[in-house]
């Protein structure tokens, strides 16, 4: 087991406990089944887009695994002595730790960028040069955020948070300035969706540093703990599962635009299915 404690909360009300419990459970279900959907939908896109779907499914499965670990860790960390589990939950001697999240992000965040670039199907050289910038920067962002997440004092949290923000801003620069040059080469039908994908990415990724900063703004105690868990978990569901579905949508649109025969065959299947 990885032990890393971070900010611990000694007591949760049963409502707070239930909110976190249910959300972790929802994360497992939505990530797991989206992963499955992306795997079985391989045949619905052209070969050149299958890699994007596979990476996207992998992200969902890695996160599903980690949510199992987080969920079990949470159940071991808090207990209630009240009948039927309706009383206050107190911290046991098992620490609830955020290490699973950071290990998860360390793997899934670079992969999310890989799937984004893969679905664009850019020229090999362009693709390589973008990934060469995006992947190390994203791994660095997560690695630098981790010591701050474990810190119990504001100053340490702020210092590491600031350091982590540098690669984060660099990522945004690459995605919005450098990548834009390649967007003109996307079929006009998908340009809008690709643009929205990028905005979705920035909007959702922006939730993480905000949730991270709660204690810095003096928002701490059990409410902040719950808010942070809820924030991270909802953001994970959208940034991985919903994002994966948008990747699938783009791959499908591009497949149909680029290969009329494929589009026709897909449409025929739809007609058959409707009968
Ligand atoms: C599926 C998980 C995702 C998309 C996680 C993304 C995480 C971030 C964008 C985290 C960013 C952070 C900062 C920019 C500064 C503070 C520390 C972090 C690691 C929370």
Short mmCIF file of C-alpha atoms and ligand atoms in Angstrom, two decimals:
data_model
loop_
_atom_site.label_atom_id
_atom_site.label_comp_id
_atom_site.label_asym_id
_atom_site.label_seq_id
_atom_site.Cartn_x
_atom_site.Cartn_y
_atom_site.Cartn_z
CA UNK A 1 0.00 0.00 0.00
CA UNK A 2 1.14 3.51 -0.73
CA UNK A 3 1.04 5.69 2.35
CA UNK A 4 0.85 9.41 1.93
CA UNK A 5 -1.35 11.33 4.15
CA UNK A 6 -2.07 14.88 3.11
CA UNK A 7 -4.84 16.72 4.86
CA UNK A 8 -6.75 14.30 7.06
CA UNK A 9 -10.25 14.87 8.32
CA UNK A 10 -11.12 13.16 11.57
CA UNK A 11 -14.87 13.14 11.30
CA UNK A 12 -17.49 12.95 8.55
CA UNK A 13 -21.25 13.15 8.99
CA UNK A 14 -23.18 10.24 7.50
CA UNK A 15 -24.38 12.56 4.72
CA UNK A 16 -20.82 13.56 3.86
CA UNK A 17 -19.69 9.94 3.97
CA UNK A 18 -22.55 8.88 1.68
CA UNK A 19 -21.86 11.64 -0.84
CA UNK A 20 -18.26 10.55 -1.28
CA UNK A 21 -19.15 6.85 -1.23
CA UNK A 22 -21.81 7.26 -3.93
CA UNK A 23 -19.63 9.43 -6.11
CA UNK A 24 -16.72 6.98 -6.05
CA UNK A 25 -19.18 4.26 -6.97
CA UNK A 26 -20.54 6.38 -9.84
CA UNK A 27 -16.98 7.02 -11.04
CA UNK A 28 -16.29 3.27 -11.19
CA UNK A 29 -19.48 2.62 -13.16
CA UNK A 30 -19.15 5.48 -15.64
CA UNK A 31 -15.44 5.04 -16.30
CA UNK A 32 -15.66 1.25 -16.53
CA UNK A 33 -18.59 1.14 -18.91
CA UNK A 34 -17.31 3.97 -21.09
CA UNK A 35 -14.06 2.03 -21.44
CA UNK A 36 -16.01 -1.04 -22.47
CA UNK A 37 -18.09 0.96 -24.95
CA UNK A 38 -14.98 2.43 -26.56
CA UNK A 39 -13.46 -1.02 -26.99
CA UNK A 40 -16.53 -2.57 -28.60
CA UNK A 41 -17.03 0.46 -30.86
CA UNK A 42 -13.70 -0.02 -32.64
CA UNK A 43 -15.41 -1.19 -35.83
CA UNK A 44 -17.46 1.98 -36.07
CA UNK A 45 -14.48 4.16 -37.01
CA UNK A 46 -11.82 3.91 -39.71
CA UNK A 47 -8.64 2.01 -38.84
CA UNK A 48 -6.60 5.19 -38.57
CA UNK A 49 -8.78 6.35 -35.63
CA UNK A 50 -8.77 3.11 -33.68
CA UNK A 51 -5.63 4.06 -31.82
CA UNK A 52 -7.38 7.11 -30.39
CA UNK A 53 -10.25 4.91 -29.14
CA UNK A 54 -7.89 2.32 -27.65
CA UNK A 55 -5.91 4.95 -25.76
CA UNK A 56 -9.16 6.53 -24.62
CA UNK A 57 -10.46 3.16 -23.36
CA UNK A 58 -7.13 2.54 -21.62
CA UNK A 59 -7.46 5.85 -19.77
CA UNK A 60 -10.94 4.82 -18.58
CA UNK A 61 -9.74 1.40 -17.43
CA UNK A 62 -6.69 2.73 -15.58
CA UNK A 63 -8.97 5.20 -13.79
CA UNK A 64 -11.55 2.48 -13.02
CA UNK A 65 -8.84 0.42 -11.37
CA UNK A 66 -7.66 3.36 -9.30
CA UNK A 67 -11.20 4.23 -8.24
CA UNK A 68 -11.55 0.69 -6.88
CA UNK A 69 -8.42 1.32 -4.84
CA UNK A 70 -9.62 4.78 -3.71
CA UNK A 71 -13.06 3.39 -2.85
CA UNK A 72 -11.65 0.55 -0.74
CA UNK A 73 -9.17 2.87 0.91
CA UNK A 74 -12.03 5.24 1.81
CA UNK A 75 -14.15 2.42 3.27
CA UNK A 76 -11.21 1.29 5.42
CA UNK A 77 -10.41 4.81 6.57
CA UNK A 78 -13.75 5.74 8.09
CA UNK A 79 -16.00 3.75 10.38
CA UNK A 80 -19.11 4.32 12.42
CA UNK A 81 -20.19 2.55 15.54
CA UNK A 82 -23.80 3.65 15.17
CA UNK A 83 -26.49 1.11 14.34
CA UNK A 84 -27.19 0.87 10.63
CA UNK A 85 -24.28 3.19 9.92
CA UNK A 86 -26.27 6.40 10.40
CA UNK A 87 -24.00 8.11 12.92
CA UNK A 88 -20.79 10.08 12.61
CA UNK A 89 -17.92 8.43 10.79
CA UNK A 90 -14.49 8.68 12.35
CA UNK A 91 -11.03 8.15 10.94
CA UNK A 92 -9.60 4.69 11.63
CA UNK A 93 -5.90 3.94 11.81
CA UNK A 94 -5.92 3.45 8.02
CA UNK A 95 -5.00 6.72 6.36
CA UNK A 96 -6.99 7.97 3.44
CA UNK A 97 -4.38 8.94 0.90
CA UNK A 98 -4.35 10.84 -2.34
CA UNK A 99 -1.45 8.89 -3.79
CA UNK A 100 -3.76 6.71 -5.91
CA UNK A 101 -5.11 9.82 -7.59
CA UNK A 102 -1.70 11.18 -8.40
CA UNK A 103 -0.44 7.85 -9.73
CA UNK A 104 -3.61 7.72 -11.80
CA UNK A 105 -3.16 11.25 -13.17
CA UNK A 106 0.50 10.64 -13.82
CA UNK A 107 -0.53 7.87 -16.24
CA UNK A 108 -3.85 9.14 -17.58
CA UNK A 109 -3.09 12.83 -18.16
CA UNK A 110 -0.31 12.21 -20.73
CA UNK A 111 -2.53 9.54 -22.33
CA UNK A 112 -5.44 11.98 -22.62
CA UNK A 113 -3.17 14.27 -24.62
CA UNK A 114 -2.06 11.32 -26.75
CA UNK A 115 -5.68 10.45 -27.59
CA UNK A 116 -6.44 14.10 -28.40
CA UNK A 117 -3.54 14.29 -30.85
CA UNK A 118 -4.30 10.82 -32.25
CA UNK A 119 -7.86 11.70 -33.22
CA UNK A 120 -6.62 14.70 -35.21
CA UNK A 121 -4.60 12.37 -37.47
CA UNK A 122 -1.99 15.05 -38.21
CA UNK A 123 1.15 14.54 -40.27
CA UNK A 124 3.53 12.19 -38.44
CA UNK A 125 6.21 14.84 -37.87
CA UNK A 126 3.74 17.41 -36.49
CA UNK A 127 2.19 14.78 -34.24
CA UNK A 128 5.56 13.76 -32.89
CA UNK A 129 6.67 17.29 -32.17
CA UNK A 130 3.41 18.12 -30.35
CA UNK A 131 3.57 14.99 -28.21
CA UNK A 132 7.21 15.63 -27.44
CA UNK A 133 6.09 18.88 -25.80
CA UNK A 134 2.76 17.84 -24.30
CA UNK A 135 3.59 14.49 -22.67
CA UNK A 136 6.63 15.52 -20.57
CA UNK A 137 4.99 18.81 -19.57
CA UNK A 138 1.85 17.04 -18.36
CA UNK A 139 3.82 14.45 -16.36
CA UNK A 140 5.87 17.25 -14.80
CA UNK A 141 2.70 19.16 -13.87
CA UNK A 142 1.36 16.17 -11.89
CA UNK A 143 4.71 15.30 -10.29
CA UNK A 144 5.18 18.88 -9.08
CA UNK A 145 1.65 19.09 -7.69
CA UNK A 146 2.03 15.98 -5.53
CA UNK A 147 4.31 17.28 -2.73
CA UNK A 148 1.92 20.20 -2.35
CA UNK A 149 -1.11 17.92 -2.07
CA UNK A 150 0.58 16.15 0.85
CA UNK A 151 1.54 19.37 2.58
CA UNK A 152 -0.45 20.41 5.60
CA UNK A 153 0.77 23.99 5.54
CA UNK A 154 -0.39 26.62 3.09
CA UNK A 155 3.03 27.89 2.06
CA UNK A 156 4.27 24.50 0.90
CA UNK A 157 1.03 23.86 -0.93
CA UNK A 158 1.31 27.21 -2.70
CA UNK A 159 4.94 26.77 -3.72
CA UNK A 160 4.43 23.36 -5.34
CA UNK A 161 1.10 24.45 -6.77
CA UNK A 162 2.78 27.41 -8.44
CA UNK A 163 5.58 25.25 -9.81
CA UNK A 164 3.00 22.81 -11.18
CA UNK A 165 1.13 25.68 -12.84
CA UNK A 166 4.13 26.51 -15.04
CA UNK A 167 3.92 23.30 -17.15
CA UNK A 168 0.11 23.66 -17.03
CA UNK A 169 0.31 27.08 -18.70
CA UNK A 170 2.79 25.72 -21.19
CA UNK A 171 0.30 22.93 -22.08
CA UNK A 172 -2.38 25.53 -22.70
CA UNK A 173 0.00 27.49 -24.89
CA UNK A 174 0.81 24.43 -27.01
CA UNK A 175 -2.85 23.43 -27.27
CA UNK A 176 -4.14 26.90 -28.14
CA UNK A 177 -1.33 28.46 -30.11
CA UNK A 178 0.70 25.69 -31.72
CA UNK A 179 -2.12 23.25 -32.29
CA UNK A 180 -4.31 25.92 -33.88
CA UNK A 181 -2.05 25.98 -36.91
CA UNK A 182 -2.91 22.33 -37.56
CA UNK A 183 -6.63 22.77 -37.05
CA UNK A 184 -7.07 24.36 -40.48
CA UNK A 185 -6.20 21.00 -41.94
CA UNK A 186 -9.15 19.29 -40.23
CA UNK A 187 -12.26 18.69 -42.34
CA UNK A 188 -14.57 21.73 -41.98
CA UNK A 189 -17.32 19.45 -40.63
CA UNK A 190 -15.33 18.62 -37.49
CA UNK A 191 -13.52 21.92 -36.85
CA UNK A 192 -16.23 23.15 -34.49
CA UNK A 193 -16.28 19.90 -32.52
CA UNK A 194 -12.48 19.85 -32.23
CA UNK A 195 -12.57 23.44 -30.98
CA UNK A 196 -15.15 22.51 -28.37
CA UNK A 197 -13.03 19.50 -27.37
CA UNK A 198 -10.18 21.84 -26.53
CA UNK A 199 -12.39 24.16 -24.54
CA UNK A 200 -13.83 21.15 -22.71
CA UNK A 201 -10.30 20.04 -21.87
CA UNK A 202 -9.27 23.40 -20.47
CA UNK A 203 -12.54 23.90 -18.57
CA UNK A 204 -12.36 20.48 -16.93
CA UNK A 205 -8.64 20.53 -16.24
CA UNK A 206 -9.09 23.91 -14.60
CA UNK A 207 -11.23 22.28 -11.90
CA UNK A 208 -8.20 20.41 -10.49
CA UNK A 209 -6.05 23.39 -9.48
CA UNK A 210 -9.17 25.06 -8.01
CA UNK A 211 -9.99 22.01 -5.85
CA UNK A 212 -6.32 21.86 -4.90
CA UNK A 213 -6.40 25.46 -3.71
CA UNK A 214 -9.40 25.11 -1.34
CA UNK A 215 -7.19 24.82 1.78
CA UNK A 216 -5.15 27.82 0.65
CA UNK A 217 -8.29 29.97 0.56
CA UNK A 218 -8.99 28.87 4.12
CA UNK A 219 -11.70 26.48 3.00
CA UNK A 220 -10.76 23.45 5.08
CA UNK A 221 -12.24 20.94 7.49
CA UNK A 222 -14.68 18.23 6.51
CA UNK A 223 -16.67 20.35 4.03
CA UNK A 224 -13.55 21.20 2.09
CA UNK A 225 -12.51 17.56 2.13
CA UNK A 226 -15.86 16.52 0.68
CA UNK A 227 -15.78 19.35 -1.87
CA UNK A 228 -12.29 18.36 -2.99
CA UNK A 229 -13.23 14.69 -3.36
CA UNK A 230 -16.42 15.63 -5.22
CA UNK A 231 -14.54 18.11 -7.42
CA UNK A 232 -11.76 15.71 -8.37
CA UNK A 233 -14.16 12.79 -8.95
CA UNK A 234 -16.68 14.69 -11.08
CA UNK A 235 -13.86 16.26 -13.06
CA UNK A 236 -12.37 12.78 -13.60
CA UNK A 237 -15.68 11.42 -14.88
CA UNK A 238 -16.02 14.27 -17.38
CA UNK A 239 -12.35 14.65 -18.32
CA UNK A 240 -11.95 10.92 -19.02
CA UNK A 241 -15.31 9.28 -19.78
CA UNK A 242 -17.27 12.15 -21.37
CA UNK A 243 -14.10 13.34 -23.10
CA UNK A 244 -13.59 9.81 -24.48
CA UNK A 245 -17.09 9.89 -25.93
CA UNK A 246 -16.38 13.19 -27.68
CA UNK A 247 -13.18 11.65 -29.08
CA UNK A 248 -15.34 8.79 -30.36
CA UNK A 249 -17.77 11.26 -31.93
CA UNK A 250 -14.96 13.12 -33.72
CA UNK A 251 -13.43 9.84 -34.92
CA UNK A 252 -16.79 8.77 -36.29
CA UNK A 253 -17.50 12.08 -38.01
CA UNK A 254 -14.06 12.08 -39.61
CA UNK A 255 -14.42 8.45 -40.69
CA UNK A 256 -17.65 9.28 -42.50
CA UNK A 257 -16.30 12.44 -44.12
CA UNK A 258 -13.09 10.80 -45.27
CA UNK A 259 -14.52 7.53 -46.59
CA UNK A 260 -17.92 7.76 -48.31
CA UNK A 261 -18.08 3.97 -48.72
CA UNK A 262 -17.65 3.55 -44.98
CA UNK A 263 -20.30 6.19 -44.33
CA UNK A 264 -22.75 4.46 -46.62
CA UNK A 265 -22.15 1.08 -45.03
CA UNK A 266 -22.64 2.58 -41.57
CA UNK A 267 -25.88 4.27 -42.66
CA UNK A 268 -27.20 1.00 -44.11
CA UNK A 269 -26.53 -0.67 -40.80
CA UNK A 270 -28.48 2.02 -39.05
CA UNK A 271 -31.44 1.47 -41.40
CA UNK A 272 -31.28 -2.29 -40.80
CA UNK A 273 -31.14 -1.81 -37.08
CA UNK A 274 -34.16 0.47 -37.20
CA UNK A 275 -36.32 -2.10 -38.94
C1 LIG B 1 -8.05 12.52 -15.43
C2 LIG B 1 -7.30 13.44 -14.67
C3 LIG B 1 -6.95 14.70 -15.08
C4 LIG B 1 -7.38 15.25 -16.39
C5 LIG B 1 -6.17 15.49 -14.17
C6 LIG B 1 -5.72 16.72 -14.40
C7 LIG B 1 -5.00 17.39 -13.40
C8 LIG B 1 -4.53 18.68 -13.46
C9 LIG B 1 -4.73 19.54 -14.66
C10 LIG B 1 -3.85 19.18 -12.29
C11 LIG B 1 -3.26 20.37 -12.19
C12 LIG B 1 -2.61 20.96 -11.00
C13 LIG B 1 -2.17 22.28 -11.12
C14 LIG B 1 -2.22 23.03 -12.42
C15 LIG B 1 -1.60 23.05 -9.97
C16 LIG B 1 -1.91 22.41 -8.64
C17 LIG B 1 -1.62 20.97 -8.66
C18 LIG B 1 -2.45 20.19 -9.68
C19 LIG B 1 -1.69 18.90 -9.89
C20 LIG B 1 -3.82 19.88 -9.04
#
